[in-house]
mmCIF file of C-alpha atoms in Angstrom:
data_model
loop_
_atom_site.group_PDB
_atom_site.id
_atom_site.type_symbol
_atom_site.label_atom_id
_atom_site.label_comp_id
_atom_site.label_asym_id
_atom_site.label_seq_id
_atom_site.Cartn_x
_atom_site.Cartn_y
_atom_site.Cartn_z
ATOM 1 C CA UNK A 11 -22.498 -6.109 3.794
ATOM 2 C CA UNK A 12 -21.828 -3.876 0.923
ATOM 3 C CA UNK A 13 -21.168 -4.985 -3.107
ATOM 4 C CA UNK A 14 -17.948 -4.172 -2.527
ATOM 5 C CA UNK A 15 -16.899 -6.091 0.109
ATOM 6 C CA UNK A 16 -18.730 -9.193 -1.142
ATOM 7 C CA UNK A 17 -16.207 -9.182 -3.707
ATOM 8 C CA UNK A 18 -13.664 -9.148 -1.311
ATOM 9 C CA UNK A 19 -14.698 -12.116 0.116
ATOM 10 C CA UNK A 20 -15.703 -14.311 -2.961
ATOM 11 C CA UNK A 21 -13.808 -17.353 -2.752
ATOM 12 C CA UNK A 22 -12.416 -16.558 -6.298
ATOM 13 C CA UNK A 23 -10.786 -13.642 -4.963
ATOM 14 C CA UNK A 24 -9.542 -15.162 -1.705
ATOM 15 C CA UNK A 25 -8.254 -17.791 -3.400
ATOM 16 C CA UNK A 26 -6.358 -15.682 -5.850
ATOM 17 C CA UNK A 27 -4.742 -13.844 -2.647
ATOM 18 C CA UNK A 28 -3.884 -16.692 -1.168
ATOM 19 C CA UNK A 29 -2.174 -18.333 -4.052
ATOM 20 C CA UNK A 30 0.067 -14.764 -4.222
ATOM 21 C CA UNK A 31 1.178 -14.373 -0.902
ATOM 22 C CA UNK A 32 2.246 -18.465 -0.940
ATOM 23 C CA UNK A 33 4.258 -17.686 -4.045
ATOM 24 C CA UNK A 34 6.082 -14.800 -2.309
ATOM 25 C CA UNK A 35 6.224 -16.797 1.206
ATOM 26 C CA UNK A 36 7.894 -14.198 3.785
ATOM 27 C CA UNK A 37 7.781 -14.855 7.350
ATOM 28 C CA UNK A 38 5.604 -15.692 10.003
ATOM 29 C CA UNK A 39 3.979 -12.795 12.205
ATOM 30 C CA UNK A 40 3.358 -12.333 16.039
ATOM 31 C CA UNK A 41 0.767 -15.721 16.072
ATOM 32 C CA UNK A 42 3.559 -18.323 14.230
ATOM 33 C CA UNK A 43 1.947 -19.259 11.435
ATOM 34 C CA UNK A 44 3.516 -19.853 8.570
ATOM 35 C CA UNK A 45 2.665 -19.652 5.090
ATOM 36 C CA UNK A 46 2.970 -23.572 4.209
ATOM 37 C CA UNK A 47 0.535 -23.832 7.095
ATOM 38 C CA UNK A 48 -1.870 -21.219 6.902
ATOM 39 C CA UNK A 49 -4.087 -23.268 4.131
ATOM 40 C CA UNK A 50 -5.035 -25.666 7.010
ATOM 41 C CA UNK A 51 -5.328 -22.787 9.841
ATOM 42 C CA UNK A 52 -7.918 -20.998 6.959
ATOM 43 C CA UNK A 53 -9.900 -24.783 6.537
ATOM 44 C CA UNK A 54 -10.522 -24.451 10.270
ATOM 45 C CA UNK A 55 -11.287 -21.088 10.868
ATOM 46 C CA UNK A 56 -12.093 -19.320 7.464
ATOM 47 C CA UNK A 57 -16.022 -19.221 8.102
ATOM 48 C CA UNK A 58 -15.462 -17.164 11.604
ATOM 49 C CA UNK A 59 -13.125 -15.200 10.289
ATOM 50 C CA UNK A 60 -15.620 -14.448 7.280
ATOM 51 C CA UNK A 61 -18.289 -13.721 9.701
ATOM 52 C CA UNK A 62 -16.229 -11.562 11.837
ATOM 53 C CA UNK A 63 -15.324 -9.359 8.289
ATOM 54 C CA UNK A 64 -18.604 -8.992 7.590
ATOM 55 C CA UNK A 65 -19.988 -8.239 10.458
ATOM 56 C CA UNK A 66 -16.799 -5.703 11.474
ATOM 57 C CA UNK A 67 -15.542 -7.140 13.686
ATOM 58 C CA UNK A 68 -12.883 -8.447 12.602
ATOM 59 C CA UNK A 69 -9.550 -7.315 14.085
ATOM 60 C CA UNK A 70 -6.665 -7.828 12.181
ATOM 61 C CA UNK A 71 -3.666 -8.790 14.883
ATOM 62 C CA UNK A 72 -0.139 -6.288 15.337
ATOM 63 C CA UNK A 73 2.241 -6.835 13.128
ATOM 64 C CA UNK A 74 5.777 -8.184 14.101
ATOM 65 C CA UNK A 75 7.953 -5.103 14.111
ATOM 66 C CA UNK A 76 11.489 -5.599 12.908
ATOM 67 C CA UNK A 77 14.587 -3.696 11.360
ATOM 68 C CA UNK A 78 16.072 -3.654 8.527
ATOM 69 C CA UNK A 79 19.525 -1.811 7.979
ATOM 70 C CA UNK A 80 19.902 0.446 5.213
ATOM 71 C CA UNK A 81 23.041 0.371 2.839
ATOM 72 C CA UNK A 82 23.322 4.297 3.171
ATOM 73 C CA UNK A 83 23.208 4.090 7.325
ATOM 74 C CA UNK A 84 20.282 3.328 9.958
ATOM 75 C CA UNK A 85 17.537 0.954 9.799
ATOM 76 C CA UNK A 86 14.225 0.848 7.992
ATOM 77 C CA UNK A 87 11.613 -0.185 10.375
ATOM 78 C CA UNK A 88 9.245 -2.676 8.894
ATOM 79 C CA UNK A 89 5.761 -4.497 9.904
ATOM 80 C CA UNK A 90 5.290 -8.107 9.482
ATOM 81 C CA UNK A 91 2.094 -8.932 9.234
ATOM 82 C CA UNK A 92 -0.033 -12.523 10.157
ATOM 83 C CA UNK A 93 -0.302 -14.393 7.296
ATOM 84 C CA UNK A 94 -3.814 -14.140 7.212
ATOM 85 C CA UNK A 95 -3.696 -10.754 7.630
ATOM 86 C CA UNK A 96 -1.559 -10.446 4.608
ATOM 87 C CA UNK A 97 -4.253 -12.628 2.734
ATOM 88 C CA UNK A 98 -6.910 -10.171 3.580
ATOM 89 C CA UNK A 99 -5.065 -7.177 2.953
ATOM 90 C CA UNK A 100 -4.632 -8.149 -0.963
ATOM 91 C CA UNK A 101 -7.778 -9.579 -1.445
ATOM 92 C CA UNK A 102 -8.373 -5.824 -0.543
ATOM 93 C CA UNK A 103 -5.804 -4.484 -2.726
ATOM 94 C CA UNK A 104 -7.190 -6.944 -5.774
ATOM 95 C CA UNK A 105 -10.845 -4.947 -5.870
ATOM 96 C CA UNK A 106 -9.841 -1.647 -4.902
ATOM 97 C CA UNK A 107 -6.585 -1.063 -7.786
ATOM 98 C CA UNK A 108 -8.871 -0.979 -10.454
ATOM 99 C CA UNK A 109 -11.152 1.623 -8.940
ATOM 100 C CA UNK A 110 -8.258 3.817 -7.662
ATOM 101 C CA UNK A 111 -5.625 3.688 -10.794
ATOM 102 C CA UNK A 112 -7.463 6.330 -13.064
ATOM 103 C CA UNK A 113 -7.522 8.529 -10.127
ATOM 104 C CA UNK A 114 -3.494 8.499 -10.430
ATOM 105 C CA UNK A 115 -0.799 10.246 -12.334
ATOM 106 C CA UNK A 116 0.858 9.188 -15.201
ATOM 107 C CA UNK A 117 3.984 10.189 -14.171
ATOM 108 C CA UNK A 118 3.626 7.783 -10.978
ATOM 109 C CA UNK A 119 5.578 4.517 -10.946
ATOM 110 C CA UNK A 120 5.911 3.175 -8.229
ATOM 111 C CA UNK A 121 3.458 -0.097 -6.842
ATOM 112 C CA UNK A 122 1.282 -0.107 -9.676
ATOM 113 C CA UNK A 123 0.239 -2.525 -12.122
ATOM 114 C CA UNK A 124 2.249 -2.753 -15.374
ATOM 115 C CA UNK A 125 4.667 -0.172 -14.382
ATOM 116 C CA UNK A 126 8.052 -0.431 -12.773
ATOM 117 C CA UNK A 127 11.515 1.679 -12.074
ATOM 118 C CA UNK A 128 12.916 1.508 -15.838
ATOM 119 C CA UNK A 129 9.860 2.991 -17.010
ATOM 120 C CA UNK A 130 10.650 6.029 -14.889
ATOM 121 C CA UNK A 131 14.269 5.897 -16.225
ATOM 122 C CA UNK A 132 13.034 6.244 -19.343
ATOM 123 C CA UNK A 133 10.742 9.188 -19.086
ATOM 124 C CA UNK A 134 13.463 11.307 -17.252
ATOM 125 C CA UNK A 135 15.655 10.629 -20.377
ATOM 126 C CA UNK A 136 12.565 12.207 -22.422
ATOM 127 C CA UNK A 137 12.353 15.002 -19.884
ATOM 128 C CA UNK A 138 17.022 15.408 -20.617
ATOM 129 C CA UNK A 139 16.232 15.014 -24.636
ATOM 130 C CA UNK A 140 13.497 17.792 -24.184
ATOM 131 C CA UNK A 141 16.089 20.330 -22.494
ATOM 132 C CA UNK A 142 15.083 19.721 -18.665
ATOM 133 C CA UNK A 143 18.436 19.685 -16.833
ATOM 134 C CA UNK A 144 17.884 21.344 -13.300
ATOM 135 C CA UNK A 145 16.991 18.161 -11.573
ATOM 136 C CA UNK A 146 15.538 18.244 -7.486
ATOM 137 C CA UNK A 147 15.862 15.043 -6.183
ATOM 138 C CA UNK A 148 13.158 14.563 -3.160
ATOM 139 C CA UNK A 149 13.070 11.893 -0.886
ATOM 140 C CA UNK A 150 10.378 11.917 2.066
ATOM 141 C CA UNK A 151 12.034 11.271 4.999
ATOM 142 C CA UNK A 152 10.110 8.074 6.987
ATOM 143 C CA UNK A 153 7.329 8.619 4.997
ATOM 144 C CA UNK A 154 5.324 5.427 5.489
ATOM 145 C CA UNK A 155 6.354 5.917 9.211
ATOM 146 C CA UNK A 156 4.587 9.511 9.291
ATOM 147 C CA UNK A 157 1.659 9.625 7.227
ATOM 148 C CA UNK A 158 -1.688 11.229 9.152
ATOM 149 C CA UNK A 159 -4.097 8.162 8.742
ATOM 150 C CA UNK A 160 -7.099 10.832 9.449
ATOM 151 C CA UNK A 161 -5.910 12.600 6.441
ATOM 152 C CA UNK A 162 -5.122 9.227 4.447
ATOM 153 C CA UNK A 163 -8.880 8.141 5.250
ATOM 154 C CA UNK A 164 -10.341 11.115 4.096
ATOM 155 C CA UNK A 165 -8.705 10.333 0.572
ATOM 156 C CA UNK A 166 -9.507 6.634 0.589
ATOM 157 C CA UNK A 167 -13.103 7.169 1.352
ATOM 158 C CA UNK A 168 -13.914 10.312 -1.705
ATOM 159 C CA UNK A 169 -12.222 7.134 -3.942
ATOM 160 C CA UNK A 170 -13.611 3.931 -2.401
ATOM 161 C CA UNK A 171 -16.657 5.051 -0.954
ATOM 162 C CA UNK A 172 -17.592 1.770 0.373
ATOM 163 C CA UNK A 173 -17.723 2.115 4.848
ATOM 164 C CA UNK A 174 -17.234 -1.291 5.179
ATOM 165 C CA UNK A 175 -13.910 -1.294 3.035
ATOM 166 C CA UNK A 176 -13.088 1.919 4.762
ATOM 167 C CA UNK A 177 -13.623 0.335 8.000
ATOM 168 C CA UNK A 178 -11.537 -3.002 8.013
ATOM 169 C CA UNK A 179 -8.876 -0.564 5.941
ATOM 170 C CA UNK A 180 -8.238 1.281 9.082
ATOM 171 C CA UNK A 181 -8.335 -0.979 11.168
ATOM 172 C CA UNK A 182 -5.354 -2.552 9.266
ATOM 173 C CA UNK A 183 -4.054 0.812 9.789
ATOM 174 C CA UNK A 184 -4.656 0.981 13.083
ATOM 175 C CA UNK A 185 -3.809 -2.948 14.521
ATOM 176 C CA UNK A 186 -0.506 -1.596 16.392
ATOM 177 C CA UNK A 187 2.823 -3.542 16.421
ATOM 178 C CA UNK A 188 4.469 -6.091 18.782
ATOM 179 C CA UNK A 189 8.761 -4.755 19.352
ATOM 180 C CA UNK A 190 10.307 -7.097 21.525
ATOM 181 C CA UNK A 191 7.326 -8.400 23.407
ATOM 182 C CA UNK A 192 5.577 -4.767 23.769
ATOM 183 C CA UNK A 193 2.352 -3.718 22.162
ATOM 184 C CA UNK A 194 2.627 0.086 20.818
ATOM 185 C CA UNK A 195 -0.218 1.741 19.031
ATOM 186 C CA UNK A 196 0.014 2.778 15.464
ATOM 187 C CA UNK A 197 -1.785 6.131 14.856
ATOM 188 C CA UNK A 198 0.037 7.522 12.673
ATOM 189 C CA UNK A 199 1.702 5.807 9.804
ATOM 190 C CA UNK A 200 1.150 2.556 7.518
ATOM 191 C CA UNK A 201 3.740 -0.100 8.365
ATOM 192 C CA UNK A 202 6.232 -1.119 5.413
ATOM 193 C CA UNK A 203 5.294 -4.908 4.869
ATOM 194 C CA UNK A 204 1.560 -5.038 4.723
ATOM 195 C CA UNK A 205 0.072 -5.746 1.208
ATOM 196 C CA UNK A 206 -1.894 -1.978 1.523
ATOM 197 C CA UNK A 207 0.735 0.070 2.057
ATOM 198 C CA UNK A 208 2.017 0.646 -1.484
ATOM 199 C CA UNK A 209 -1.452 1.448 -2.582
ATOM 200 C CA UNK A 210 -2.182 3.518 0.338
ATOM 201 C CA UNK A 211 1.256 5.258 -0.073
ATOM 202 C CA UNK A 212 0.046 6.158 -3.708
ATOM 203 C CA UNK A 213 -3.577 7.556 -2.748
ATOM 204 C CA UNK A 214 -1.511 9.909 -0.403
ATOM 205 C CA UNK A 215 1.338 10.798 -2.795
ATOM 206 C CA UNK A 216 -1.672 11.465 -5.596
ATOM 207 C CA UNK A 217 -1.653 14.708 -3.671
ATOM 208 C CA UNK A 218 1.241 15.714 -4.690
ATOM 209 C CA UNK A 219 1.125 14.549 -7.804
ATOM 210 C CA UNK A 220 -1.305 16.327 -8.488
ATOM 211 C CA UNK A 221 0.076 20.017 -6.949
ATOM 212 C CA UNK A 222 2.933 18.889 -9.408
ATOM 213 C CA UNK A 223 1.108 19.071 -12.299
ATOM 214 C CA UNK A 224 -1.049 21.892 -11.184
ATOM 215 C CA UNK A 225 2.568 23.577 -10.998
ATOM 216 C CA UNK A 226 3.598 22.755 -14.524
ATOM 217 C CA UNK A 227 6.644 20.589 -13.265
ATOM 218 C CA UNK A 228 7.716 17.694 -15.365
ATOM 219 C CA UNK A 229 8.444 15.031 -12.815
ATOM 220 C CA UNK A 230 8.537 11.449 -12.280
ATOM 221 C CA UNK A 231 7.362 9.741 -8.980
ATOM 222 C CA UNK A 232 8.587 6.020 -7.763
ATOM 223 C CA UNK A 233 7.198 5.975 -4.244
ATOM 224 C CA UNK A 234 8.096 7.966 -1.834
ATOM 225 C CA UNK A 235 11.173 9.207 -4.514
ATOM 226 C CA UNK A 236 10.334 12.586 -6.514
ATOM 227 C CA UNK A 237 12.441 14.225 -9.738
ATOM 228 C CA UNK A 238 10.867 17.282 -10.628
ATOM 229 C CA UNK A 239 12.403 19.191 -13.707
ATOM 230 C CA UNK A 240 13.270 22.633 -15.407
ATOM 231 C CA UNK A 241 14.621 23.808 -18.330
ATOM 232 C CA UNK A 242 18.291 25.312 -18.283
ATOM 233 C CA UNK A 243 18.233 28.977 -18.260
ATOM 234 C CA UNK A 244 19.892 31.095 -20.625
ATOM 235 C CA UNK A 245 21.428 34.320 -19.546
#
């Protein structure tokens, strides 16, 4: 088992997960079990499920698929996953964040630590003060529904390089989702709900962040959300 996934699965960091997904509850996925519950399920079974991690072999169940409508029109699909699961995954999220955040932009907001939407506000008012007016507003359709996972891996792995991390990453990736009773694969995509999707969303978006910048573009990025800007021209 590599240093890096030994960290993972201290108990200090496990327990730190824990306590974080109790304190933001949420609902049950496809197994039942719910969060004031899942400290008694973990008593039981913790040691297996340790085993299983380290050993890879653990696999993480489907998430509970559900829909969520949107206030412009049409649903957002999103993933529920097992509360354990959901333990896991930001036990996960807790090593790898401070190994991936200098490898992102400082224009990116969205999902990271000590950042948040008025701070992106607040820049695009520089970028107005400074003379930028032409705004593009991009939003990526379905984005967490469409993103290549092969492609995604590739950029996880030149960060993290750590296999076993890689490893139980996609198979987080790759657990599938339950919709009414049916199974149906996930191979492309990273399910809104998990704990790694934000993070995961920002090691793909660094791409573009970084053609941004290659460009010259003053921008600000919150997620999947993109303002590129450019000075007014004068005839």
């Amino acid at each position: 088992m590599s240093q890096l996934m030994e960290q993972i699965l201290c108990r200090d960091n496990m327990m730190l997960a824990y306590k974080k997904v109790k304190a933001n509850k949420g609902a049950s996925g496809i197994d039942g079990i719910e969060v004031d519950e899942v400290k008694d399920y973990l008593k039981e079974n913790w040691r297996d499920i340790k085993e299983q991690v380290q050993k890879r072999k653990y696999k993480p169940q489907p998430v509970r698929g559900v829909e969520i409508p949107k206030a412009s029109g049409g649903v957002r699909k999103l993933g529920i996953p097992s509360v354990v699961d959901r333990i896991i995954e930001q036990a996960i999220v807790q090593v790898i964040t401070p190994i991936v955040e200098p490898h992102f932009s400082e224009y990116s907001y969205g999902f990271r630590p000590q950042r948040r939407a008025q701070q992106a506000v607040l820049k695009l008012l520089e970028y107005f003060d400074d003379g930028y007016t032409y705004i593009v507003d991009i939003d990526l359709e379905k984005f967490f529904d469409n993103v290549p996972q092969d492609k995604l891996m590739t950029l996880v792995g030149k960060i993290i390089q750590d296999p076993d991390t890689e490893s139980l990453i996609s198979k987080y990736l790759k657990a599938g989702v339950m919709v009414k009773g049916k199974y149906e694969k996930t191979e492309v995509g990273t399910p809104q709900g998990g704990n790694l999707s934000p993070i995961l969303s920002n090691i793909m978006l660094n791409e573009l962040d970084k053609e941004l910048e290659a460009r010259g573009l003053h921008f600000v990025r919150y997620a999947d959300d993109c303002a590129p800007r450019r000075r007014a021209q004068v005839a």
